[in-house]
Coordinates of C-alpha atoms in Angstrom, one line a residue:
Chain A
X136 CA 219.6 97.4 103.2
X137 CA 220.3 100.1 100.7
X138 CA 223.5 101.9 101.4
X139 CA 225.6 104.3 98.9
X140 CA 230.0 104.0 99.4
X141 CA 232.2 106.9 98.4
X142 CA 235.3 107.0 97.0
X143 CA 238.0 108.4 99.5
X144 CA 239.5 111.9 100.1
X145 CA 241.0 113.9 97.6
X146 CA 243.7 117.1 97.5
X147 CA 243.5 118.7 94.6
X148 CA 245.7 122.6 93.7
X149 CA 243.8 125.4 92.1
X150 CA 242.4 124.7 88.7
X151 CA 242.5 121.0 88.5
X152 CA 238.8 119.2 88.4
X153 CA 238.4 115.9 90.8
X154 CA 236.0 113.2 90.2
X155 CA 234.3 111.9 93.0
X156 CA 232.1 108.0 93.0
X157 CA 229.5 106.6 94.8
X158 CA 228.4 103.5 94.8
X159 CA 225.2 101.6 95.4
X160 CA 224.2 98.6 97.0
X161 CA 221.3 96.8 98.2
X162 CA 218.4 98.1 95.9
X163 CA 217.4 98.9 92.7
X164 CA 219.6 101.6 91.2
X165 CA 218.2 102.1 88.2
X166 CA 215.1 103.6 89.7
X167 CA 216.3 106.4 91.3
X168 CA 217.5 109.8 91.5
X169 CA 221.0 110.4 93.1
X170 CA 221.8 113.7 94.2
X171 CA 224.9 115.5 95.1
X172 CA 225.1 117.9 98.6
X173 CA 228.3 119.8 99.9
X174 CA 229.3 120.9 102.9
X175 CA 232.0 123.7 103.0
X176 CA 234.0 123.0 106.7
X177 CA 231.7 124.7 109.7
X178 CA 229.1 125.7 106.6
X179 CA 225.4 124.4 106.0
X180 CA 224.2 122.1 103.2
X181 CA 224.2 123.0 99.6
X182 CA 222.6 121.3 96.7
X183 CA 224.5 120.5 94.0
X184 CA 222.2 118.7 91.6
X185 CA 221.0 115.4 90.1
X186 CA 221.5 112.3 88.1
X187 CA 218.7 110.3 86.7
X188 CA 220.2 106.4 87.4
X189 CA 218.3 104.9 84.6
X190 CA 218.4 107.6 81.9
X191 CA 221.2 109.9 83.0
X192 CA 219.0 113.1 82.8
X193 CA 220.6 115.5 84.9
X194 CA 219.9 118.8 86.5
X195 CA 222.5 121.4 88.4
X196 CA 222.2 124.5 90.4
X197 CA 222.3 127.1 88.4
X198 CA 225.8 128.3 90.6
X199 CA 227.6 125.2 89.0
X200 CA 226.6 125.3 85.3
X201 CA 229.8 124.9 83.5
X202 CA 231.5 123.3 86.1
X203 CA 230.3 120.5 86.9
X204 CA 229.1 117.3 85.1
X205 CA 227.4 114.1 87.0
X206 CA 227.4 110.7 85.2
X207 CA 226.5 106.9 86.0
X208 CA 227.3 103.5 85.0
X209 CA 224.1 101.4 85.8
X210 CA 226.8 98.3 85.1
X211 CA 228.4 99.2 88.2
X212 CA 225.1 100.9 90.1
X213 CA 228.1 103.9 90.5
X214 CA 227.0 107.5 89.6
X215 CA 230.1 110.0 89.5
X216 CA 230.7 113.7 90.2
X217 CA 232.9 115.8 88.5
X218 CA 233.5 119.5 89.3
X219 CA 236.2 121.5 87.2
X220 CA 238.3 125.1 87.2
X221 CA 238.6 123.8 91.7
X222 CA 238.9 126.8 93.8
X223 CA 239.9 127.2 97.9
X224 CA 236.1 128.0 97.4
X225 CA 235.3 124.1 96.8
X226 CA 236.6 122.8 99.6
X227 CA 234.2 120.6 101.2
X228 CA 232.3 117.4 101.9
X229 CA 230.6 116.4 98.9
X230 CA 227.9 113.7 100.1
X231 CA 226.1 111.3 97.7
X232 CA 221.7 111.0 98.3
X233 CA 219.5 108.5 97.0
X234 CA 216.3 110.5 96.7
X235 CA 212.4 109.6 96.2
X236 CA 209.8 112.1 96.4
X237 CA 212.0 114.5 97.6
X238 CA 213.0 112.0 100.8
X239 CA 217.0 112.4 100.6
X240 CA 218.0 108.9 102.1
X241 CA 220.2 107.4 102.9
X242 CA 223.3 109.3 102.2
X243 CA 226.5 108.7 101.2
X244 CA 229.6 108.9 104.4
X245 CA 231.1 111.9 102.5
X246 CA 234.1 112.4 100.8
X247 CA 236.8 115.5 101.4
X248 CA 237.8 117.5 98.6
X249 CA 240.5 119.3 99.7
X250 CA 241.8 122.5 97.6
X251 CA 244.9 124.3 98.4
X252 CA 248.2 125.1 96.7
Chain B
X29 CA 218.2 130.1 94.0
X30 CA 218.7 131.6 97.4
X31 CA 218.7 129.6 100.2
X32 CA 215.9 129.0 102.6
X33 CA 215.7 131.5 105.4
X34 CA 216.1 129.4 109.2
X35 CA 217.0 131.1 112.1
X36 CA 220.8 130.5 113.2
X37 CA 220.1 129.3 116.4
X38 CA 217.4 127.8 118.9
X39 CA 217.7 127.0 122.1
X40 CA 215.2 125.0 125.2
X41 CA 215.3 123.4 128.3
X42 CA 214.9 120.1 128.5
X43 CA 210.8 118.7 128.1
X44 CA 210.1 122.3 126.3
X45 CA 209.0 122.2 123.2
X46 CA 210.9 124.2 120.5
X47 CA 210.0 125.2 116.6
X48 CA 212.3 126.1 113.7
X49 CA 211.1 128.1 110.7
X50 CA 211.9 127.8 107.0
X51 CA 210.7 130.9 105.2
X52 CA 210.8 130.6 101.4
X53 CA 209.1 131.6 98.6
X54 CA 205.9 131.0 95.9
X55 CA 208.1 128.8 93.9
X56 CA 209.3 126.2 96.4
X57 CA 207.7 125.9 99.7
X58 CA 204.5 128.2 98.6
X59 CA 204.4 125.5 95.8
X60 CA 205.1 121.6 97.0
X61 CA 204.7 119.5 99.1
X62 CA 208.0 118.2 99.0
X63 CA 209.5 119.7 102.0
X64 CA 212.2 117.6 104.2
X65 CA 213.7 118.1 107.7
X66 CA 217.3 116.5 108.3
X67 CA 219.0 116.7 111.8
X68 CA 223.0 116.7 111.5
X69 CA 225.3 116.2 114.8
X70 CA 228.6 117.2 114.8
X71 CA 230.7 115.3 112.4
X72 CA 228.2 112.9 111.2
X73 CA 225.7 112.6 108.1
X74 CA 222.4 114.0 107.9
X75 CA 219.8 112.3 109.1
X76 CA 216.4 112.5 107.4
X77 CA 213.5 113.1 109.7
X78 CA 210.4 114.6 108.4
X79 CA 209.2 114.5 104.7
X80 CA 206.6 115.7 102.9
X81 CA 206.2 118.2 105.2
X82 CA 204.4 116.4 107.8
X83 CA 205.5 112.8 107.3
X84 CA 208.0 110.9 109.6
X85 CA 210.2 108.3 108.5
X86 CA 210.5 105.0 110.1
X87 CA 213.5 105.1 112.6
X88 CA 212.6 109.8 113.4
X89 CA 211.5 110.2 116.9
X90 CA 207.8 110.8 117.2
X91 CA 208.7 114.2 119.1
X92 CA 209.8 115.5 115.9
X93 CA 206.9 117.2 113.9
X94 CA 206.2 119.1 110.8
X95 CA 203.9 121.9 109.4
X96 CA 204.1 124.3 106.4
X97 CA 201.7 127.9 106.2
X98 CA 202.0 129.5 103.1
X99 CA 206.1 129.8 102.0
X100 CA 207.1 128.7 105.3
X101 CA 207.6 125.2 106.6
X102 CA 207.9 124.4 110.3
X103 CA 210.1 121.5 112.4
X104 CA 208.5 121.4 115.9
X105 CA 210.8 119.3 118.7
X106 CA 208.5 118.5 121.9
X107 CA 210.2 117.1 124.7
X108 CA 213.9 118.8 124.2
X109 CA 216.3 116.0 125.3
X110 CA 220.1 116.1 124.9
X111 CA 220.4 114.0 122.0
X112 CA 218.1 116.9 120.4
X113 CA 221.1 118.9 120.6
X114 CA 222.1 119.5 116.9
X115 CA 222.3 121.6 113.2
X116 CA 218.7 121.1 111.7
X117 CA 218.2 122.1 107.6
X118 CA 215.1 122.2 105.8
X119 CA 215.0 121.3 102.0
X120 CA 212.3 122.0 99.3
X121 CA 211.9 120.9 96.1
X122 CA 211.6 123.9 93.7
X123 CA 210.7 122.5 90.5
X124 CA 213.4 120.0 88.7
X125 CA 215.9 121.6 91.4
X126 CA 216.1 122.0 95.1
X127 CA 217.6 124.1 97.7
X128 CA 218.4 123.7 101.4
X129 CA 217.8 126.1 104.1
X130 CA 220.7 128.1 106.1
X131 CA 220.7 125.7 108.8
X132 CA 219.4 126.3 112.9
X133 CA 221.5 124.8 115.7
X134 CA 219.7 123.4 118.6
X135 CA 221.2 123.8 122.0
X136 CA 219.6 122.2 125.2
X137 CA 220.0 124.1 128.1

């Protein structure tokens, strides 16, 4: 079955950038979009943007232009996340989503970004 | 991109049936079909369980339902049970990008 794995939690201080993976298994990655969702603690969802597996087109919200950059290795079916210039303002879940026709699923287990000084 | 309006809370007895709204705009609900429902208990990863607006997934309860009138989409939950009890977003696709909606928690009475 398809299923993505996430790299493990992360503290980062003010200004550094962290770099977050997620892995595929169990279906064809280059075929997909993979999407990347947040979840600031007690907050809702927020949509991050996209990577392209096979081509690695991607698009971002327009909030994180500048900031963030998402890349993949189709070697390793792994797509990666990086956000820059971290704030207390980042500090969330950040969740990996295969997505196809705008069905977002399965998901990733999440990984915690943690920013504090 | 704002998010999609949802109210920030429901509530229903148990058997009732319940609807959430997702109010958004010309240039994403107004404009695709591409409008997903995911159901999120506490502490846990979001489940999908409607797509393309009306569609359920295999694995969704069929007590979970889906609509869409103009720029807003609807999640309809007949027969409230326990389990029901949860945070509930909407997503549209809004051409190349997508945004989610605020979020609505569900509490069974």
């Amino acid at each position: 079955q398809v299923q993505l794995v996430q790299s493990g939690a992360e503290v980062k201080t003010p200004g550094a950038s962290v770099t977050v993976s997620c892995k595929a298994s169990g279906h064809t990655f280059a075929g997909y979009y993979i999407h990347w969702v947040r979840q600031a603690p007690g907050q809702g969802l927020e949509w991050v943007g996209w990577v392209k597996a096979n081509s690695g087109e991607t698009t971002y919200a327009q909030r994180f232009q500048g900031r963030v950059t998402m890349t993949r290795d189709t070697s390793f079916s792994t797509t990666y996340l990086e956000l820059t210039s971290l704030t207390s303002d980042d500090t969330a879940v950040y969740y990996c989503v295969r997505e196809d026709r705008g069905m977002f699923d399965p998901w990733g287990q999440g990984t915690l970004v943690t920013v504090s000084s | 991109q704002s998010a999609l309006t949802q109210p920030a809370s429901v509530s229903g007895s148990p058997g009732q049936s319940i609807t959430i709204s997702c109010t958004g705009t010309s240039g994403d609900i107004g404009a695709y079909n591409y409008v997903s429902w995911y159901q999120q208990h506490p502490g846990k990863v979001p489940k999908l369980i409607i797509h393309g607006v009306t569609n359920r997934p295999s694995g969704a309860s069929n007590r979970f339902s889906g609509a869409k009138s103009g720029n807003t989409a609807f999640l309809i939950i007949s027969g409230l049970q326990a389990e029901d009890e949860a945070d509930y977003y909407c997503n549209s696709y809004t051409g190349r990008t997508y945004v989610f909606g605020t979020g609505t928690k569900v509490t069974v009475l």
